[in-house]
PDB file of C-alpha atoms and ligand atoms in Angstrom:
ATOM      1  CA  MET A  22       0.544  -0.062  -0.057  1.00 68.00           C
ATOM      2  CA  SER A  23       0.921   3.388  -0.541  1.00 87.00           C
ATOM      3  CA  ALA A  24       3.077   5.413   2.299  1.00 95.00           C
ATOM      4  CA  LEU A  25       0.275   7.984   2.120  1.00 97.00           C
ATOM      5  CA  PHE A  26      -2.594   5.545   3.145  1.00 98.00           C
ATOM      6  CA  ASP A  27      -0.664   3.422   5.331  1.00 98.00           C
ATOM      7  CA  LEU A  28      -2.165   3.217   8.704  1.00 98.00           C
ATOM      8  CA  ALA A  29       0.441  -0.221   9.494  1.00 98.00           C
ATOM      9  CA  GLY A  30       0.784  -0.590  13.610  1.00 98.00           C
ATOM     10  CA  ARG A  31      -1.482   3.013  13.764  1.00 98.00           C
ATOM     11  CA  VAL A  32      -3.181   3.054  17.050  1.00 98.00           C
ATOM     12  CA  VAL A  33      -6.905   3.751  16.961  1.00 99.00           C
ATOM     13  CA  LEU A  34      -9.194   4.056  19.540  1.00 99.00           C
ATOM     14  CA  VAL A  35     -13.287   3.302  18.772  1.00 99.00           C
ATOM     15  CA  THR A  36     -16.421   4.543  20.517  1.00 99.00           C
ATOM     16  CA  GLY A  37     -19.421   2.670  19.768  1.00 98.00           C
ATOM     17  CA  ALA A  38     -17.407   0.042  18.155  1.00 98.00           C
ATOM     18  CA  THR A  39     -20.032  -1.931  19.036  1.00 98.00           C
ATOM     19  CA  GLY A  40     -22.807  -0.673  16.794  1.00 97.00           C
ATOM     20  CA  ALA A  41     -23.308  -0.650  13.174  1.00 96.00           C
ATOM     21  CA  LEU A  42     -21.079   1.845  11.663  1.00 98.00           C
ATOM     22  CA  ALA A  43     -18.491   2.695  14.105  1.00 98.00           C
ATOM     23  CA  GLY A  44     -18.156  -1.729  14.543  1.00 98.00           C
ATOM     24  CA  SER A  45     -17.885  -1.821  10.742  1.00 98.00           C
ATOM     25  CA  ALA A  46     -14.743   0.444  10.382  1.00 98.00           C
ATOM     26  CA  ALA A  47     -13.482  -0.488  13.364  1.00 98.00           C
ATOM     27  CA  ASP A  48     -13.406  -4.113  11.493  1.00 98.00           C
ATOM     28  CA  TYR A  49     -12.263  -2.413   8.400  1.00 98.00           C
ATOM     29  CA  LEU A  50      -9.566  -0.909  10.218  1.00 98.00           C
ATOM     30  CA  ALA A  51      -7.714  -3.855  11.616  1.00 98.00           C
ATOM     31  CA  ALA A  52      -8.260  -5.605   8.909  1.00 98.00           C
ATOM     32  CA  HIS A  53      -5.602  -2.636   7.743  1.00 98.00           C
ATOM     33  CA  GLY A  54      -2.737  -3.041   9.864  1.00 98.00           C
ATOM     34  CA  ALA A  55      -4.587  -1.265  12.507  1.00 98.00           C
ATOM     35  CA  ARG A  56      -4.322  -2.191  16.010  1.00 98.00           C
ATOM     36  CA  VAL A  57      -7.555  -0.927  17.296  1.00 98.00           C
ATOM     37  CA  VAL A  58      -8.889  -0.385  20.745  1.00 99.00           C
ATOM     38  CA  TYR A  59     -12.586  -0.800  20.682  1.00 99.00           C
ATOM     39  CA  LEU A  60     -15.052   0.958  23.294  1.00 99.00           C
ATOM     40  CA  GLY A  61     -18.813  -0.602  24.384  1.00 98.00           C
ATOM     41  CA  ARG A  62     -20.543  -0.121  26.799  1.00 98.00           C
ATOM     42  CA  SER A  63     -21.235  -3.692  27.348  1.00 98.00           C
ATOM     43  CA  ARG A  64     -18.400  -6.468  27.791  1.00 98.00           C
ATOM     44  CA  GLU A  65     -20.777  -9.578  25.674  1.00 98.00           C
ATOM     45  CA  LYS A  66     -21.163  -7.446  23.016  1.00 98.00           C
ATOM     46  CA  LEU A  67     -17.772  -6.044  22.743  1.00 98.00           C
ATOM     47  CA  ASP A  68     -15.975  -9.989  23.327  1.00 98.00           C
ATOM     48  CA  ALA A  69     -18.904 -10.697  20.303  1.00 98.00           C
ATOM     49  CA  ALA A  70     -17.140  -7.634  18.439  1.00 98.00           C
ATOM     50  CA  LEU A  71     -13.689  -8.393  18.593  1.00 98.00           C
ATOM     51  CA  ALA A  72     -14.600 -12.763  17.947  1.00 98.00           C
ATOM     52  CA  LYS A  73     -16.116 -10.823  14.629  1.00 98.00           C
ATOM     53  CA  CYS A  74     -13.084  -8.930  14.214  1.00 98.00           C
ATOM     54  CA  ARG A  75     -10.182 -11.930  14.358  1.00 98.00           C
ATOM     55  CA  ALA A  76     -12.961 -14.391  12.123  1.00 98.00           C
ATOM     56  CA  LYS A  77     -12.316 -11.574   9.526  1.00 97.00           C
ATOM     57  CA  THR A  78      -9.108 -10.794   9.583  1.00 98.00           C
ATOM     58  CA  PRO A  79      -6.943 -13.504  11.775  1.00 97.00           C
ATOM     59  CA  GLY A  80      -4.156 -12.035  13.600  1.00 96.00           C
ATOM     60  CA  ALA A  81      -5.863  -8.850  13.855  1.00 98.00           C
ATOM     61  CA  GLU A  82      -4.978  -6.448  16.670  1.00 98.00           C
ATOM     62  CA  CYS A  83      -7.353  -5.301  18.751  1.00 98.00           C
ATOM     63  CA  LEU A  84      -8.401  -4.851  21.735  1.00 98.00           C
ATOM     64  CA  GLY A  85     -12.349  -4.489  23.500  1.00 98.00           C
ATOM     65  CA  LEU A  86     -12.402  -2.312  26.654  1.00 98.00           C
ATOM     66  CA  VAL A  87     -15.925  -0.853  28.468  1.00 98.00           C
ATOM     67  CA  ALA A  88     -16.381   2.328  28.456  1.00 98.00           C
ATOM     68  CA  ASP A  89     -19.243   4.775  28.357  1.00 98.00           C
ATOM     69  CA  VAL A  90     -18.477   8.179  26.013  1.00 98.00           C
ATOM     70  CA  LEU A  91     -19.332   9.679  29.347  1.00 98.00           C
ATOM     71  CA  ASP A  92     -17.857   8.166  32.391  1.00 98.00           C
ATOM     72  CA  ARG A  93     -14.907   9.862  32.820  1.00 98.00           C
ATOM     73  CA  PRO A  94     -13.095   7.487  35.103  1.00 98.00           C
ATOM     74  CA  ALA A  95     -13.757   4.880  32.876  1.00 98.00           C
ATOM     75  CA  LEU A  96     -12.019   6.547  29.812  1.00 99.00           C
ATOM     76  CA  GLU A  97      -9.391   7.269  31.710  1.00 98.00           C
ATOM     77  CA  ASN A  98      -8.420   3.698  32.663  1.00 98.00           C
ATOM     78  CA  ALA A  99      -8.771   3.173  28.370  1.00 98.00           C
ATOM     79  CA  ARG A 100      -6.100   5.695  28.164  1.00 98.00           C
ATOM     80  CA  ASP A 101      -4.042   3.514  30.243  1.00 98.00           C
ATOM     81  CA  GLU A 102      -4.426   0.543  29.306  1.00 98.00           C
ATOM     82  CA  THR A 103      -4.277   1.553  25.622  1.00 98.00           C
ATOM     83  CA  LEU A 104      -0.770   3.243  26.815  1.00 98.00           C
ATOM     84  CA  ARG A 105       0.240  -0.070  28.612  1.00 98.00           C
ATOM     85  CA  LYS A 106       0.219  -2.508  25.732  1.00 98.00           C
ATOM     86  CA  TRP A 107       0.753   0.050  22.183  1.00 98.00           C
ATOM     87  CA  GLY A 108       2.530   2.772  23.792  1.00 98.00           C
ATOM     88  CA  ARG A 109       1.006   5.473  21.669  1.00 98.00           C
ATOM     89  CA  ILE A 110      -2.517   6.737  20.487  1.00 98.00           C
ATOM     90  CA  ASP A 111      -2.656   7.500  17.045  1.00 98.00           C
ATOM     91  CA  ALA A 112      -6.067   8.393  16.391  1.00 99.00           C
ATOM     92  CA  LEU A 113      -9.894   8.040  17.729  1.00 99.00           C
ATOM     93  CA  LEU A 114     -13.051   8.513  15.878  1.00 98.00           C
ATOM     94  CA  ASN A 115     -15.642   9.322  17.712  1.00 99.00           C
ATOM     95  CA  GLY A 116     -18.464   7.007  16.810  1.00 98.00           C
ATOM     96  CA  ALA A 117     -20.863   6.706  20.272  1.00 98.00           C
ATOM     97  CA  GLY A 118     -23.819   8.351  19.287  1.00 98.00           C
ATOM     98  CA  GLY A 119     -27.748   8.331  17.483  1.00 96.00           C
ATOM     99  CA  ASN A 120     -30.503   9.778  18.272  1.00 95.00           C
ATOM    100  CA  VAL A 121     -32.402  10.105  21.809  1.00 93.00           C
ATOM    101  CA  PRO A 122     -36.356   8.782  20.852  1.00 88.00           C
ATOM    102  CA  GLY A 123     -38.500  11.459  23.219  1.00 92.00           C
ATOM    103  CA  ALA A 124     -35.968  14.369  21.668  1.00 94.00           C
ATOM    104  CA  THR A 125     -38.032  13.206  18.885  1.00 94.00           C
ATOM    105  CA  ILE A 126     -41.051  15.543  17.824  1.00 96.00           C
ATOM    106  CA  PRO A 127     -44.032  13.181  16.310  1.00 93.00           C
ATOM    107  CA  PRO A 128     -46.159  13.465  13.135  1.00 92.00           C
ATOM    108  CA  ASP A 129     -49.389  14.494  15.919  1.00 96.00           C
ATOM    109  CA  LYS A 130     -47.444  16.881  17.953  1.00 97.00           C
ATOM    110  CA  THR A 131     -45.437  19.865  17.690  1.00 97.00           C
ATOM    111  CA  PHE A 132     -42.104  21.500  19.186  1.00 97.00           C
ATOM    112  CA  ALA A 133     -44.155  22.551  22.094  1.00 97.00           C
ATOM    113  CA  ASP A 134     -44.817  18.914  23.061  1.00 96.00           C
ATOM    114  CA  LEU A 135     -40.555  18.532  23.339  1.00 97.00           C
ATOM    115  CA  ASP A 136     -39.506  16.751  26.075  1.00 97.00           C
ATOM    116  CA  PHE A 137     -36.743  18.556  27.067  1.00 97.00           C
ATOM    117  CA  ASP A 138     -34.737  16.011  29.488  1.00 98.00           C
ATOM    118  CA  SER A 139     -34.957  14.155  26.413  1.00 98.00           C
ATOM    119  CA  PHE A 140     -33.276  16.969  24.505  1.00 98.00           C
ATOM    120  CA  ARG A 141     -31.309  17.264  27.538  1.00 98.00           C
ATOM    121  CA  GLN A 142     -29.798  13.408  27.180  1.00 98.00           C
ATOM    122  CA  VAL A 143     -29.089  13.739  23.343  1.00 98.00           C
ATOM    123  CA  VAL A 144     -27.037  16.471  23.164  1.00 98.00           C
ATOM    124  CA  ASP A 145     -25.283  14.727  25.796  1.00 98.00           C
ATOM    125  CA  LEU A 146     -24.420  11.242  23.794  1.00 98.00           C
ATOM    126  CA  ASN A 147     -23.459  13.206  20.498  1.00 98.00           C
ATOM    127  CA  LEU A 148     -21.706  16.792  21.733  1.00 98.00           C
ATOM    128  CA  HIS A 149     -20.422  15.394  25.416  1.00 98.00           C
ATOM    129  CA  GLY A 150     -20.256  12.249  23.930  1.00 99.00           C
ATOM    130  CA  THR A 151     -17.486  12.978  21.448  1.00 99.00           C
ATOM    131  CA  VAL A 152     -15.695  16.213  23.077  1.00 99.00           C
ATOM    132  CA  LEU A 153     -14.843  14.311  26.458  1.00 99.00           C
ATOM    133  CA  PRO A 154     -13.017  11.677  25.298  1.00 99.00           C
ATOM    134  CA  SER A 155     -10.920  13.841  22.328  1.00 99.00           C
ATOM    135  CA  LEU A 156     -10.283  15.690  25.770  1.00 98.00           C
ATOM    136  CA  ILE A 157      -9.040  12.449  27.349  1.00 98.00           C
ATOM    137  CA  PHE A 158      -7.151  10.830  24.655  1.00 99.00           C
ATOM    138  CA  ILE A 159      -5.964  14.131  23.348  1.00 98.00           C
ATOM    139  CA  PRO A 160      -2.540  14.201  25.298  1.00 98.00           C
ATOM    140  CA  ALA A 161      -1.148  11.187  24.201  1.00 98.00           C
ATOM    141  CA  MET A 162      -1.903  11.939  20.412  1.00 98.00           C
ATOM    142  CA  MET A 163       0.555  15.803  21.164  1.00 98.00           C
ATOM    143  CA  GLU A 164       3.274  13.570  23.661  1.00 98.00           C
ATOM    144  CA  GLY A 165       3.161  11.110  20.771  1.00 98.00           C
ATOM    145  CA  GLY A 166       4.007  13.650  17.735  1.00 98.00           C
ATOM    146  CA  ARG A 167       0.833  12.180  15.697  1.00 98.00           C
ATOM    147  CA  GLY A 168      -2.926  11.842  15.998  1.00 98.00           C
ATOM    148  CA  SER A 169      -6.435  12.405  13.907  1.00 98.00           C
ATOM    149  CA  ILE A 170      -9.724  12.657  15.382  1.00 99.00           C
ATOM    150  CA  VAL A 171     -12.932  11.521  12.972  1.00 99.00           C
ATOM    151  CA  ASN A 172     -16.301  12.596  14.441  1.00 99.00           C
ATOM    152  CA  TYR A 173     -19.161  11.617  13.523  1.00 98.00           C
ATOM    153  CA  SER A 174     -22.229  14.722  12.211  1.00 98.00           C
ATOM    154  CA  SER A 175     -25.036  13.539  10.369  1.00 98.00           C
ATOM    155  CA  VAL A 176     -26.543  15.334   7.702  1.00 98.00           C
ATOM    156  CA  THR A 177     -29.367  16.867  10.049  1.00 98.00           C
ATOM    157  CA  ALA A 178     -26.612  18.983  11.191  1.00 98.00           C
ATOM    158  CA  PRO A 179     -26.684  21.680   8.187  1.00 98.00           C
ATOM    159  CA  LEU A 180     -29.985  21.232   6.893  1.00 97.00           C
ATOM    160  CA  ALA A 181     -33.619  21.351   9.421  1.00 96.00           C
ATOM    161  CA  VAL A 182     -35.178  17.978   8.859  1.00 96.00           C
ATOM    162  CA  THR A 183     -37.814  17.049  10.803  1.00 95.00           C
ATOM    163  CA  ARG A 184     -39.011  15.583  13.832  1.00 95.00           C
ATOM    164  CA  VAL A 185     -35.166  15.128  15.090  1.00 96.00           C
ATOM    165  CA  VAL A 186     -34.795  18.768  16.878  1.00 97.00           C
ATOM    166  CA  GLY A 187     -32.393  17.317  19.484  1.00 97.00           C
ATOM    167  CA  TYR A 188     -30.122  15.289  17.078  1.00 97.00           C
ATOM    168  CA  SER A 189     -29.820  17.913  14.936  1.00 98.00           C
ATOM    169  CA  ALA A 190     -29.172  20.784  17.677  1.00 98.00           C
ATOM    170  CA  ALA A 191     -26.273  17.769  19.223  1.00 98.00           C
ATOM    171  CA  LYS A 192     -24.704  17.134  15.260  1.00 98.00           C
ATOM    172  CA  SER A 193     -24.625  20.797  14.491  1.00 98.00           C
ATOM    173  CA  ALA A 194     -22.393  21.415  17.948  1.00 98.00           C
ATOM    174  CA  VAL A 195     -20.246  18.053  17.019  1.00 99.00           C
ATOM    175  CA  ASP A 196     -19.878  19.958  13.534  1.00 98.00           C
ATOM    176  CA  ASN A 197     -18.790  23.467  14.848  1.00 98.00           C
ATOM    177  CA  PHE A 198     -16.538  21.656  17.762  1.00 99.00           C
ATOM    178  CA  THR A 199     -14.635  19.758  15.062  1.00 99.00           C
ATOM    179  CA  ARG A 200     -13.677  23.531  13.249  1.00 98.00           C
ATOM    180  CA  TRP A 201     -12.867  24.929  16.682  1.00 98.00           C
ATOM    181  CA  LEU A 202     -11.134  21.885  18.011  1.00 99.00           C
ATOM    182  CA  ALA A 203      -9.015  21.867  14.405  1.00 99.00           C
ATOM    183  CA  VAL A 204      -7.304  24.898  14.443  1.00 98.00           C
ATOM    184  CA  ASP A 205      -6.674  25.096  18.124  1.00 98.00           C
ATOM    185  CA  MET A 206      -4.899  21.727  17.494  1.00 98.00           C
ATOM    186  CA  ALA A 207      -3.416  23.505  13.558  1.00 98.00           C
ATOM    187  CA  ARG A 208      -1.843  26.482  15.730  1.00 98.00           C
ATOM    188  CA  ARG A 209      -0.658  24.152  19.137  1.00 98.00           C
ATOM    189  CA  THR A 210       0.823  21.265  17.625  1.00 98.00           C
ATOM    190  CA  GLY A 211       2.043  22.480  14.158  1.00 97.00           C
ATOM    191  CA  GLY A 212      -0.678  20.682  12.373  1.00 97.00           C
ATOM    192  CA  LYS A 213       0.187  16.880  13.597  1.00 98.00           C
ATOM    193  CA  VAL A 214      -2.572  16.540  15.108  1.00 98.00           C
ATOM    194  CA  ARG A 215      -6.290  17.003  12.260  1.00 99.00           C
ATOM    195  CA  VAL A 216      -9.535  17.261  13.769  1.00 99.00           C
ATOM    196  CA  ASN A 217     -12.465  16.274  10.460  1.00 99.00           C
ATOM    197  CA  ALA A 218     -15.668  15.036  10.644  1.00 99.00           C
ATOM    198  CA  ILE A 219     -17.662  12.477   8.245  1.00 99.00           C
ATOM    199  CA  MET A 220     -21.248  13.987   7.968  1.00 98.00           C
ATOM    200  CA  PRO A 221     -22.402  10.137   6.575  1.00 98.00           C
ATOM    201  CA  GLY A 222     -26.570  10.428   4.729  1.00 98.00           C
ATOM    202  CA  PHE A 223     -28.901   7.474   5.790  1.00 97.00           C
ATOM    203  CA  PHE A 224     -27.779   4.274   6.540  1.00 97.00           C
ATOM    204  CA  LEU A 225     -30.300   1.170   8.473  1.00 93.00           C
ATOM    205  CA  GLY A 226     -29.358   0.013  11.346  1.00 86.00           C
ATOM    206  CA  GLU A 227     -30.931  -0.858  14.663  1.00 83.00           C
ATOM    207  CA  GLN A 228     -31.794   3.161  15.365  1.00 82.00           C
ATOM    208  CA  ASN A 229     -33.754   3.842  12.277  1.00 88.00           C
ATOM    209  CA  ARG A 230     -34.641   0.505  10.623  1.00 88.00           C
ATOM    210  CA  ARG A 231     -38.265   1.004  11.899  1.00 85.00           C
ATOM    211  CA  LEU A 232     -38.681   5.230  11.002  1.00 87.00           C
ATOM    212  CA  LEU A 233     -37.964   3.715   7.176  1.00 93.00           C
ATOM    213  CA  THR A 234     -38.595   0.867   7.491  1.00 94.00           C
ATOM    214  CA  ASN A 235     -41.646  -1.810   8.077  1.00 95.00           C
ATOM    215  CA  GLU A 236     -41.702  -5.140   9.164  1.00 93.00           C
ATOM    216  CA  ASP A 237     -41.975  -6.830   5.369  1.00 94.00           C
ATOM    217  CA  GLY A 238     -39.022  -4.665   4.578  1.00 91.00           C
ATOM    218  CA  THR A 239     -40.478  -1.792   2.483  1.00 95.00           C
ATOM    219  CA  LEU A 240     -40.273   2.088   3.103  1.00 96.00           C
ATOM    220  CA  THR A 241     -42.195   3.979   5.176  1.00 95.00           C
ATOM    221  CA  ASP A 242     -42.964   6.978   3.895  1.00 95.00           C
ATOM    222  CA  ARG A 243     -40.430   8.425   5.968  1.00 94.00           C
ATOM    223  CA  GLY A 244     -37.771   6.396   4.793  1.00 96.00           C
ATOM    224  CA  LYS A 245     -39.951   6.748   0.803  1.00 97.00           C
ATOM    225  CA  LEU A 246     -39.561  10.189   0.792  1.00 96.00           C
ATOM    226  CA  ILE A 247     -35.187  10.080   1.762  1.00 97.00           C
ATOM    227  CA  VAL A 248     -34.682   7.764  -1.060  1.00 97.00           C
ATOM    228  CA  GLN A 249     -36.360  10.017  -3.197  1.00 97.00           C
ATOM    229  CA  ASN A 250     -33.563  13.076  -2.124  1.00 98.00           C
ATOM    230  CA  THR A 251     -31.054  10.953  -2.214  1.00 98.00           C
ATOM    231  CA  PRO A 252     -29.551  10.785  -5.628  1.00 98.00           C
ATOM    232  CA  PHE A 253     -28.451   8.285  -5.320  1.00 98.00           C
ATOM    233  CA  GLY A 254     -31.852   6.695  -4.793  1.00 98.00           C
ATOM    234  CA  ARG A 255     -30.884   4.341  -1.544  1.00 97.00           C
ATOM    235  CA  PHE A 256     -29.404   3.657   1.874  1.00 97.00           C
ATOM    236  CA  GLY A 257     -25.762   4.304   1.784  1.00 97.00           C
ATOM    237  CA  GLU A 258     -24.259   0.902   3.201  1.00 96.00           C
ATOM    238  CA  ALA A 259     -21.885   0.947   6.536  1.00 97.00           C
ATOM    239  CA  ASP A 260     -18.929   0.026   4.379  1.00 98.00           C
ATOM    240  CA  GLU A 261     -19.436   2.763   1.792  1.00 98.00           C
ATOM    241  CA  LEU A 262     -17.947   5.797   4.548  1.00 98.00           C
ATOM    242  CA  HIS A 263     -14.560   3.237   5.151  1.00 98.00           C
ATOM    243  CA  GLY A 264     -12.819   5.216   2.548  1.00 98.00           C
ATOM    244  CA  ALA A 265     -13.523   8.228   3.838  1.00 98.00           C
ATOM    245  CA  ILE A 266     -12.466   7.331   7.389  1.00 99.00           C
ATOM    246  CA  HIS A 267      -9.515   5.803   6.194  1.00 98.00           C
ATOM    247  CA  TYR A 268      -8.362   9.360   4.096  1.00 98.00           C
ATOM    248  CA  LEU A 269      -9.040  11.759   7.536  1.00 98.00           C
ATOM    249  CA  LEU A 270      -6.510   9.368   8.978  1.00 98.00           C
ATOM    250  CA  ALA A 271      -3.467   8.483   6.574  1.00 98.00           C
ATOM    251  CA  ASP A 272      -1.484  10.330   5.889  1.00 98.00           C
ATOM    252  CA  ALA A 273      -3.380  11.003   2.309  1.00 98.00           C
ATOM    253  CA  SER A 274      -4.674  13.833   3.791  1.00 98.00           C
ATOM    254  CA  LYS A 275      -2.076  15.291   5.697  1.00 97.00           C
ATOM    255  CA  PHE A 276      -3.063  19.185   5.668  1.00 98.00           C
ATOM    256  CA  VAL A 277      -6.621  18.483   5.707  1.00 98.00           C
ATOM    257  CA  THR A 278      -8.276  19.584   9.119  1.00 98.00           C
ATOM    258  CA  GLY A 279     -11.251  20.561   9.833  1.00 98.00           C
ATOM    259  CA  THR A 280     -13.496  20.029   7.499  1.00 98.00           C
ATOM    260  CA  VAL A 281     -16.307  18.263   7.318  1.00 98.00           C
ATOM    261  CA  LEU A 282     -16.905  14.995   4.532  1.00 98.00           C
ATOM    262  CA  ALA A 283     -20.151  14.402   3.430  1.00 98.00           C
ATOM    263  CA  VAL A 284     -20.609  10.908   2.645  1.00 98.00           C
ATOM    264  CA  ASP A 285     -24.161  11.129   2.000  1.00 98.00           C
ATOM    265  CA  GLY A 286     -25.552   9.501  -1.970  1.00 98.00           C
ATOM    266  CA  GLY A 287     -26.154  13.663  -2.740  1.00 98.00           C
ATOM    267  CA  PHE A 288     -28.933  14.262   0.178  1.00 98.00           C
ATOM    268  CA  CYS A 289     -27.081  17.620   0.953  1.00 98.00           C
ATOM    269  CA  VAL A 290     -26.277  18.609  -2.995  1.00 98.00           C
ATOM    270  CA  PHE A 291     -29.385  18.139  -3.866  1.00 98.00           C
ATOM    271  CA  SER A 292     -32.707  21.293  -3.917  1.00 96.00           C
ATOM    272  CA  GLY A 293     -35.448  18.108  -4.016  1.00 93.00           C
ATOM    273  CA  VAL A 294     -36.052  19.628  -7.618  1.00 93.00           C
TER     274      VAL A 294
HETATM  275  N1  NAD B 318     -27.191   5.571  11.107  1.00 72.32           N
HETATM  276  C1  NAD B 318     -27.150   7.134  10.263  1.00 72.32           C
HETATM  277  O1  NAD B 318     -27.642   6.501   9.318  1.00 72.32           O
HETATM  278  C2  NAD B 318     -26.486   8.300  10.791  1.00 72.32           C
HETATM  279  C3  NAD B 318     -26.539   9.049   9.671  1.00 72.32           C
HETATM  280  C4  NAD B 318     -25.714  10.230  10.214  1.00 72.32           C
HETATM  281  C5  NAD B 318     -24.687   9.508  11.539  1.00 72.32           C
HETATM  282  N2  NAD B 318     -24.712   8.688  12.073  1.00 72.32           N
HETATM  283  C6  NAD B 318     -23.845   8.822  13.168  1.00 72.32           C
HETATM  284  O2  NAD B 318     -23.261   7.913  12.877  1.00 72.32           O
HETATM  285  C7  NAD B 318     -22.482   6.916  14.721  1.00 72.32           C
HETATM  286  C8  NAD B 318     -23.162   4.957  14.430  1.00 72.32           C
HETATM  287  O3  NAD B 318     -23.822   5.178  14.224  1.00 72.32           O
HETATM  288  P1  NAD B 318     -24.862   4.501  13.982  1.00 72.32           P
HETATM  289  O4  NAD B 318     -26.489   4.530  13.129  1.00 72.32           O
HETATM  290  O5  NAD B 318     -23.926   2.952  13.437  1.00 72.32           O
HETATM  291  O6  NAD B 318     -25.708   3.422  15.555  1.00 72.32           O
HETATM  292  P2  NAD B 318     -25.306   2.194  16.276  1.00 72.32           P
HETATM  293  O7  NAD B 318     -26.585   2.595  17.100  1.00 72.32           O
HETATM  294  O8  NAD B 318     -25.697   1.278  15.805  1.00 72.32           O
HETATM  295  O9  NAD B 318     -24.365   2.840  17.127  1.00 72.32           O
HETATM  296  C9  NAD B 318     -24.069   4.090  18.179  1.00 72.32           C
HETATM  297  C10 NAD B 318     -23.036   2.615  19.307  1.00 72.32           C
HETATM  298  O10 NAD B 318     -22.739   3.646  19.594  1.00 72.32           O
HETATM  299  C11 NAD B 318     -22.840   3.457  21.220  1.00 72.32           C
HETATM  300  N3  NAD B 318     -23.359   4.209  22.927  1.00 72.32           N
HETATM  301  C12 NAD B 318     -24.439   4.683  22.553  1.00 72.32           C
HETATM  302  N4  NAD B 318     -24.774   5.599  24.349  1.00 72.32           N
HETATM  303  C13 NAD B 318     -23.191   4.725  24.193  1.00 72.32           C
HETATM  304  C14 NAD B 318     -22.560   5.656  25.469  1.00 72.32           C
HETATM  305  N5  NAD B 318     -23.215   6.525  26.330  1.00 72.32           N
HETATM  306  N6  NAD B 318     -21.311   5.319  24.996  1.00 72.32           N
HETATM  307  C15 NAD B 318     -20.735   4.386  24.726  1.00 72.32           C
HETATM  308  N7  NAD B 318     -21.284   3.397  23.685  1.00 72.32           N
HETATM  309  C16 NAD B 318     -22.678   4.229  23.698  1.00 72.32           C
HETATM  310  C17 NAD B 318     -24.161   2.438  21.138  1.00 72.32           C
HETATM  311  O11 NAD B 318     -24.083   1.129  22.074  1.00 72.32           O
HETATM  312  C18 NAD B 318     -24.069   1.314  19.561  1.00 72.32           C
HETATM  313  O12 NAD B 318     -23.089   0.930  20.078  1.00 72.32           O
HETATM  314  C19 NAD B 318     -23.744   7.566  15.548  1.00 72.32           C
HETATM  315  O13 NAD B 318     -22.916   9.475  15.536  1.00 72.32           O
HETATM  316  C20 NAD B 318     -24.861   8.593  14.732  1.00 72.32           C
HETATM  317  O14 NAD B 318     -25.087   9.202  15.577  1.00 72.32           O
HETATM  318  C21 NAD B 318     -25.663   7.018  11.841  1.00 72.32           C
END
């Protein structure tokens, strides 16, 4: 592989690594020679994810550590365990996140019905759950002289997408945090530590399957609307995010920081007409 895209031996921590998108990315990175720390909340799910990773890539260098992204001592413990095992931290994929049903406005309700506690929860998970791991892992990257953070944004950040008011607000804040930290790190590390985000369009997963598809697999009205507004005419597949993540982690993007890279089948550039 060209040196530009070489990830061999890079130590990458992945939050939400037992989930659909970040789990797929973690397996991909391990298959491309990275040393991958799978972070998740459940030991059982982590063990299953590691078994899957090793089945796909015999000899994969992977480690599973329990850490809630809002639990500072658990993240500090993950940092210490990683440094004990591999001596450095090169990258962080902030994949934990998602919507909280109560922070969504159903069609028969209005904004006035919003459950504020759920709004707080969705901001906590997506924004604070991105800020806190960055805060805990960045000093090791600065010390090691190399770092790349990739956050997970959403097309609901730049656009008003109906219903998902809390999730949109949280992901917009992730975009701004990405730019803020990118500038700060660029100035403090001379570009050695970079911060970017990917902006997935709509990918089917356990979180949104019931919202977008019926029991028989056909599309719900909302699912149809999304597909109609996606020039590719379909949802994305988890592995279609791998290339963007690989690029942002590797030296190929050495002069790239503060970007939010859309991987959305054209959703964000389409007027709908
Ligand atoms: N699926 C999509 O269409 C889509 C689109 C845009 C952005 N995203 C974003 O991509 C990321 C991954 O989403 P996904 O679709 O794979 O969802 P997912 O539910 O499969 O994965 C999310 C993971 O985060 C974990 N998680 C939740 N709360 C946590 C916490 N407090 N601490 C640690 N882990 C926690 C969950 O257990 C799960 O494993 C999320 O940030 C999501 O918002 C998804």
